[in-house]
PDB file of C-alpha atoms in Angstrom:
ATOM      1  CA  UNK A   1       2.502  16.347  -4.847  1.00  0.00           C
ATOM      2  CA  UNK A   2       2.974  17.233  -1.368  1.00  0.00           C
ATOM      3  CA  UNK A   3       6.292  15.738  -0.170  1.00  0.00           C
ATOM      4  CA  UNK A   4       9.435  15.160  -2.788  1.00  0.00           C
ATOM      5  CA  UNK A   5      11.794  12.477  -1.044  1.00  0.00           C
ATOM      6  CA  UNK A   6      15.517  13.452  -2.406  1.00  0.00           C
ATOM      7  CA  UNK A   7      16.903   9.920  -1.221  1.00  0.00           C
ATOM      8  CA  UNK A   8      20.559  10.862  -3.513  1.00  0.00           C
ATOM      9  CA  UNK A   9      22.242  10.523  -0.218  1.00  0.00           C
ATOM     10  CA  UNK A  10      20.709   8.324   1.933  1.00  0.00           C
ATOM     11  CA  UNK A  11      20.938   8.061   5.119  1.00  0.00           C
ATOM     12  CA  UNK A  12      20.233  12.428   4.536  1.00  0.00           C
ATOM     13  CA  UNK A  13      16.231  12.437   2.711  1.00  0.00           C
ATOM     14  CA  UNK A  14      15.567  15.950   1.468  1.00  0.00           C
ATOM     15  CA  UNK A  15      11.743  16.208   1.530  1.00  0.00           C
ATOM     16  CA  UNK A  16      10.481  19.117  -0.425  1.00  0.00           C
ATOM     17  CA  UNK A  17       7.068  20.254   0.806  1.00  0.00           C
ATOM     18  CA  UNK A  18       4.439  22.459  -0.992  1.00  0.00           C
ATOM     19  CA  UNK A  19       0.633  22.847  -0.516  1.00  0.00           C
ATOM     20  CA  UNK A  20      -1.607  18.979   0.793  1.00  0.00           C
ATOM     21  CA  UNK A  21      -3.505  19.763  -3.038  1.00  0.00           C
ATOM     22  CA  UNK A  22      -5.984  16.174  -0.694  1.00  0.00           C
ATOM     23  CA  UNK A  23      -6.107  13.342   1.041  1.00  0.00           C
ATOM     24  CA  UNK A  24      -4.591  11.190  -1.614  1.00  0.00           C
ATOM     25  CA  UNK A  25      -1.439  13.643  -1.528  1.00  0.00           C
ATOM     26  CA  UNK A  26      -1.425  12.751   2.063  1.00  0.00           C
ATOM     27  CA  UNK A  27      -1.148   9.446   1.348  1.00  0.00           C
ATOM     28  CA  UNK A  28       1.445   9.279  -0.485  1.00  0.00           C
ATOM     29  CA  UNK A  29       3.418  11.406   1.612  1.00  0.00           C
ATOM     30  CA  UNK A  30       2.848   8.961   4.220  1.00  0.00           C
ATOM     31  CA  UNK A  31       3.461   5.319   2.406  1.00  0.00           C
ATOM     32  CA  UNK A  32       6.434   6.831   0.655  1.00  0.00           C
ATOM     33  CA  UNK A  33       7.875   7.800   4.193  1.00  0.00           C
ATOM     34  CA  UNK A  34       6.690   3.902   5.345  1.00  0.00           C
ATOM     35  CA  UNK A  35       8.686   2.244   3.002  1.00  0.00           C
ATOM     36  CA  UNK A  36      12.304   3.997   4.028  1.00  0.00           C
ATOM     37  CA  UNK A  37      12.251   1.686   7.140  1.00  0.00           C
ATOM     38  CA  UNK A  38      11.889  -1.582   4.623  1.00  0.00           C
ATOM     39  CA  UNK A  39      15.622  -0.903   4.126  1.00  0.00           C
ATOM     40  CA  UNK A  40      15.520  -1.642   7.860  1.00  0.00           C
ATOM     41  CA  UNK A  41      18.240   0.976   7.319  1.00  0.00           C
ATOM     42  CA  UNK A  42      18.835   4.411   9.982  1.00  0.00           C
ATOM     43  CA  UNK A  43      17.570   7.730   8.025  1.00  0.00           C
ATOM     44  CA  UNK A  44      17.532  10.877   8.457  1.00  0.00           C
ATOM     45  CA  UNK A  45      14.973  13.698   7.212  1.00  0.00           C
ATOM     46  CA  UNK A  46      15.345  17.048   6.225  1.00  0.00           C
ATOM     47  CA  UNK A  47      11.983  19.016   5.500  1.00  0.00           C
ATOM     48  CA  UNK A  48      11.724  22.335   3.795  1.00  0.00           C
ATOM     49  CA  UNK A  49       8.818  23.650   4.765  1.00  0.00           C
ATOM     50  CA  UNK A  50       9.577  27.177   3.328  1.00  0.00           C
ATOM     51  CA  UNK A  51       7.184  26.875   0.291  1.00  0.00           C
ATOM     52  CA  UNK A  52       4.672  24.697   1.851  1.00  0.00           C
ATOM     53  CA  UNK A  53       1.173  26.891   1.302  1.00  0.00           C
ATOM     54  CA  UNK A  54      -1.773  26.904   3.528  1.00  0.00           C
ATOM     55  CA  UNK A  55      -2.629  23.735   4.583  1.00  0.00           C
ATOM     56  CA  UNK A  56      -6.021  22.556   6.735  1.00  0.00           C
ATOM     57  CA  UNK A  57      -5.698  21.568  10.175  1.00  0.00           C
ATOM     58  CA  UNK A  58      -7.126  17.683  10.003  1.00  0.00           C
ATOM     59  CA  UNK A  59      -3.810  17.060   8.252  1.00  0.00           C
ATOM     60  CA  UNK A  60      -2.277  18.171  11.219  1.00  0.00           C
ATOM     61  CA  UNK A  61      -4.148  15.615  13.044  1.00  0.00           C
ATOM     62  CA  UNK A  62      -4.121  12.725  10.191  1.00  0.00           C
ATOM     63  CA  UNK A  63       0.004  14.250  11.010  1.00  0.00           C
ATOM     64  CA  UNK A  64      -0.048  12.767  14.658  1.00  0.00           C
ATOM     65  CA  UNK A  65      -3.009   9.690  14.075  1.00  0.00           C
ATOM     66  CA  UNK A  66      -0.189   8.629  11.466  1.00  0.00           C
ATOM     67  CA  UNK A  67       3.166   9.567  14.139  1.00  0.00           C
ATOM     68  CA  UNK A  68       1.233   7.347  16.465  1.00  0.00           C
ATOM     69  CA  UNK A  69       0.715   4.036  14.558  1.00  0.00           C
ATOM     70  CA  UNK A  70       4.520   4.500  14.075  1.00  0.00           C
ATOM     71  CA  UNK A  71       5.270   5.137  18.111  1.00  0.00           C
ATOM     72  CA  UNK A  72       3.496   1.750  17.793  1.00  0.00           C
ATOM     73  CA  UNK A  73       4.712  -0.481  15.174  1.00  0.00           C
ATOM     74  CA  UNK A  74       8.485   0.825  16.702  1.00  0.00           C
ATOM     75  CA  UNK A  75       6.918  -0.407  20.816  1.00  0.00           C
ATOM     76  CA  UNK A  76       6.169  -3.889  18.847  1.00  0.00           C
ATOM     77  CA  UNK A  77       7.970  -4.878  16.041  1.00  0.00           C
ATOM     78  CA  UNK A  78      11.264  -2.870  16.049  1.00  0.00           C
ATOM     79  CA  UNK A  79      11.219  -1.452  12.995  1.00  0.00           C
ATOM     80  CA  UNK A  80      11.240   2.116  12.352  1.00  0.00           C
ATOM     81  CA  UNK A  81      13.981   3.426  11.468  1.00  0.00           C
ATOM     82  CA  UNK A  82      14.293   7.570  12.015  1.00  0.00           C
ATOM     83  CA  UNK A  83      17.301   8.344  13.636  1.00  0.00           C
ATOM     84  CA  UNK A  84      16.134  12.168  13.579  1.00  0.00           C
ATOM     85  CA  UNK A  85      14.036  15.310  11.494  1.00  0.00           C
ATOM     86  CA  UNK A  86      15.273  18.719  11.025  1.00  0.00           C
ATOM     87  CA  UNK A  87      12.654  20.841   9.719  1.00  0.00           C
ATOM     88  CA  UNK A  88      13.113  24.168   7.877  1.00  0.00           C
ATOM     89  CA  UNK A  89      10.429  26.326   8.396  1.00  0.00           C
ATOM     90  CA  UNK A  90       9.918  29.717   8.485  1.00  0.00           C
ATOM     91  CA  UNK A  91       6.267  30.576   8.624  1.00  0.00           C
ATOM     92  CA  UNK A  92       4.440  31.225  11.582  1.00  0.00           C
ATOM     93  CA  UNK A  93       1.716  29.208  10.426  1.00  0.00           C
ATOM     94  CA  UNK A  94       3.416  26.316   9.406  1.00  0.00           C
ATOM     95  CA  UNK A  95       4.893  26.109  13.092  1.00  0.00           C
ATOM     96  CA  UNK A  96       2.289  26.477  14.590  1.00  0.00           C
ATOM     97  CA  UNK A  97       0.849  22.893  12.629  1.00  0.00           C
ATOM     98  CA  UNK A  98       4.006  21.125  13.809  1.00  0.00           C
ATOM     99  CA  UNK A  99       3.124  22.832  17.601  1.00  0.00           C
ATOM    100  CA  UNK A 100      -0.008  21.431  17.883  1.00  0.00           C
ATOM    101  CA  UNK A 101       1.036  17.514  16.096  1.00  0.00           C
ATOM    102  CA  UNK A 102       3.649  17.790  18.471  1.00  0.00           C
ATOM    103  CA  UNK A 103       1.593  18.831  21.239  1.00  0.00           C
ATOM    104  CA  UNK A 104      -0.565  15.728  20.445  1.00  0.00           C
ATOM    105  CA  UNK A 105       1.923  13.146  20.018  1.00  0.00           C
ATOM    106  CA  UNK A 106       5.730  13.225  20.769  1.00  0.00           C
ATOM    107  CA  UNK A 107       7.634  12.562  17.553  1.00  0.00           C
ATOM    108  CA  UNK A 108       9.050   9.114  16.164  1.00  0.00           C
ATOM    109  CA  UNK A 109      12.786  10.748  16.952  1.00  0.00           C
ATOM    110  CA  UNK A 110      13.847  13.969  17.575  1.00  0.00           C
ATOM    111  CA  UNK A 111      13.011  16.706  15.529  1.00  0.00           C
ATOM    112  CA  UNK A 112      14.759  19.667  15.212  1.00  0.00           C
ATOM    113  CA  UNK A 113      12.982  23.099  13.997  1.00  0.00           C
ATOM    114  CA  UNK A 114      15.090  25.873  12.415  1.00  0.00           C
ATOM    115  CA  UNK A 115      14.221  28.947  10.084  1.00  0.00           C
ATOM    116  CA  UNK A 116      16.877  28.578   7.164  1.00  0.00           C
ATOM    117  CA  UNK A 117      18.698  25.842   5.263  1.00  0.00           C
ATOM    118  CA  UNK A 118      22.452  27.892   6.895  1.00  0.00           C
ATOM    119  CA  UNK A 119      21.497  26.209   9.779  1.00  0.00           C
ATOM    120  CA  UNK A 120      20.608  22.771   8.575  1.00  0.00           C
ATOM    121  CA  UNK A 121      23.375  21.702   7.515  1.00  0.00           C
ATOM    122  CA  UNK A 122      25.274  22.805  10.406  1.00  0.00           C
ATOM    123  CA  UNK A 123      22.966  21.307  12.588  1.00  0.00           C
ATOM    124  CA  UNK A 124      23.213  18.237  10.621  1.00  0.00           C
ATOM    125  CA  UNK A 125      26.981  18.241  11.046  1.00  0.00           C
ATOM    126  CA  UNK A 126      26.728  18.667  14.796  1.00  0.00           C
ATOM    127  CA  UNK A 127      24.663  15.887  15.064  1.00  0.00           C
ATOM    128  CA  UNK A 128      26.352  13.551  12.998  1.00  0.00           C
ATOM    129  CA  UNK A 129      28.981  13.831  15.520  1.00  0.00           C
ATOM    130  CA  UNK A 130      27.258  13.881  18.876  1.00  0.00           C
ATOM    131  CA  UNK A 131      24.143  13.449  19.049  1.00  0.00           C
ATOM    132  CA  UNK A 132      23.770  14.857  22.699  1.00  0.00           C
ATOM    133  CA  UNK A 133      26.029  18.295  21.741  1.00  0.00           C
ATOM    134  CA  UNK A 134      25.499  21.013  19.747  1.00  0.00           C
ATOM    135  CA  UNK A 135      25.258  23.924  19.315  1.00  0.00           C
ATOM    136  CA  UNK A 136      21.802  26.167  17.744  1.00  0.00           C
ATOM    137  CA  UNK A 137      18.927  27.801  18.308  1.00  0.00           C
ATOM    138  CA  UNK A 138      16.134  25.446  16.854  1.00  0.00           C
ATOM    139  CA  UNK A 139      13.335  24.258  18.592  1.00  0.00           C
ATOM    140  CA  UNK A 140      13.253  20.709  19.884  1.00  0.00           C
ATOM    141  CA  UNK A 141      10.823  18.016  19.782  1.00  0.00           C
ATOM    142  CA  UNK A 142      12.142  14.805  21.800  1.00  0.00           C
ATOM    143  CA  UNK A 143      10.746  11.773  22.231  1.00  0.00           C
ATOM    144  CA  UNK A 144       8.974  10.142  25.585  1.00  0.00           C
TER     145      UNK A 144
END
């Protein structure tokens, strides 16, 4: 299973990422992601990618296509409620895939990349207080 979603603290949804075994893993991940928009409430993803193994580059292209469709859906139907994502990653390969994805397509909502859970928790608290000011050394990808 590529992504395990924990929504017990909704609107904060913690997603533990692992290795993608096959296309079905990716499809299930995307379907689960989209299911949160059906609640019609704003939410935040906190992705933990520290245990991700090798991911074929084709999934970066598939993810950019998925994000592109979400952006189109947001414009046409205004029914994408993702406010922001925080990604915890300390692996150069995962970070490289993220840079590739976001060079192909801007994110649906702001994405913050940090290297440990303490920084993620601090950032989440700061962003909840004020979304435009935070003291942090994250890499940030903004929407256009």
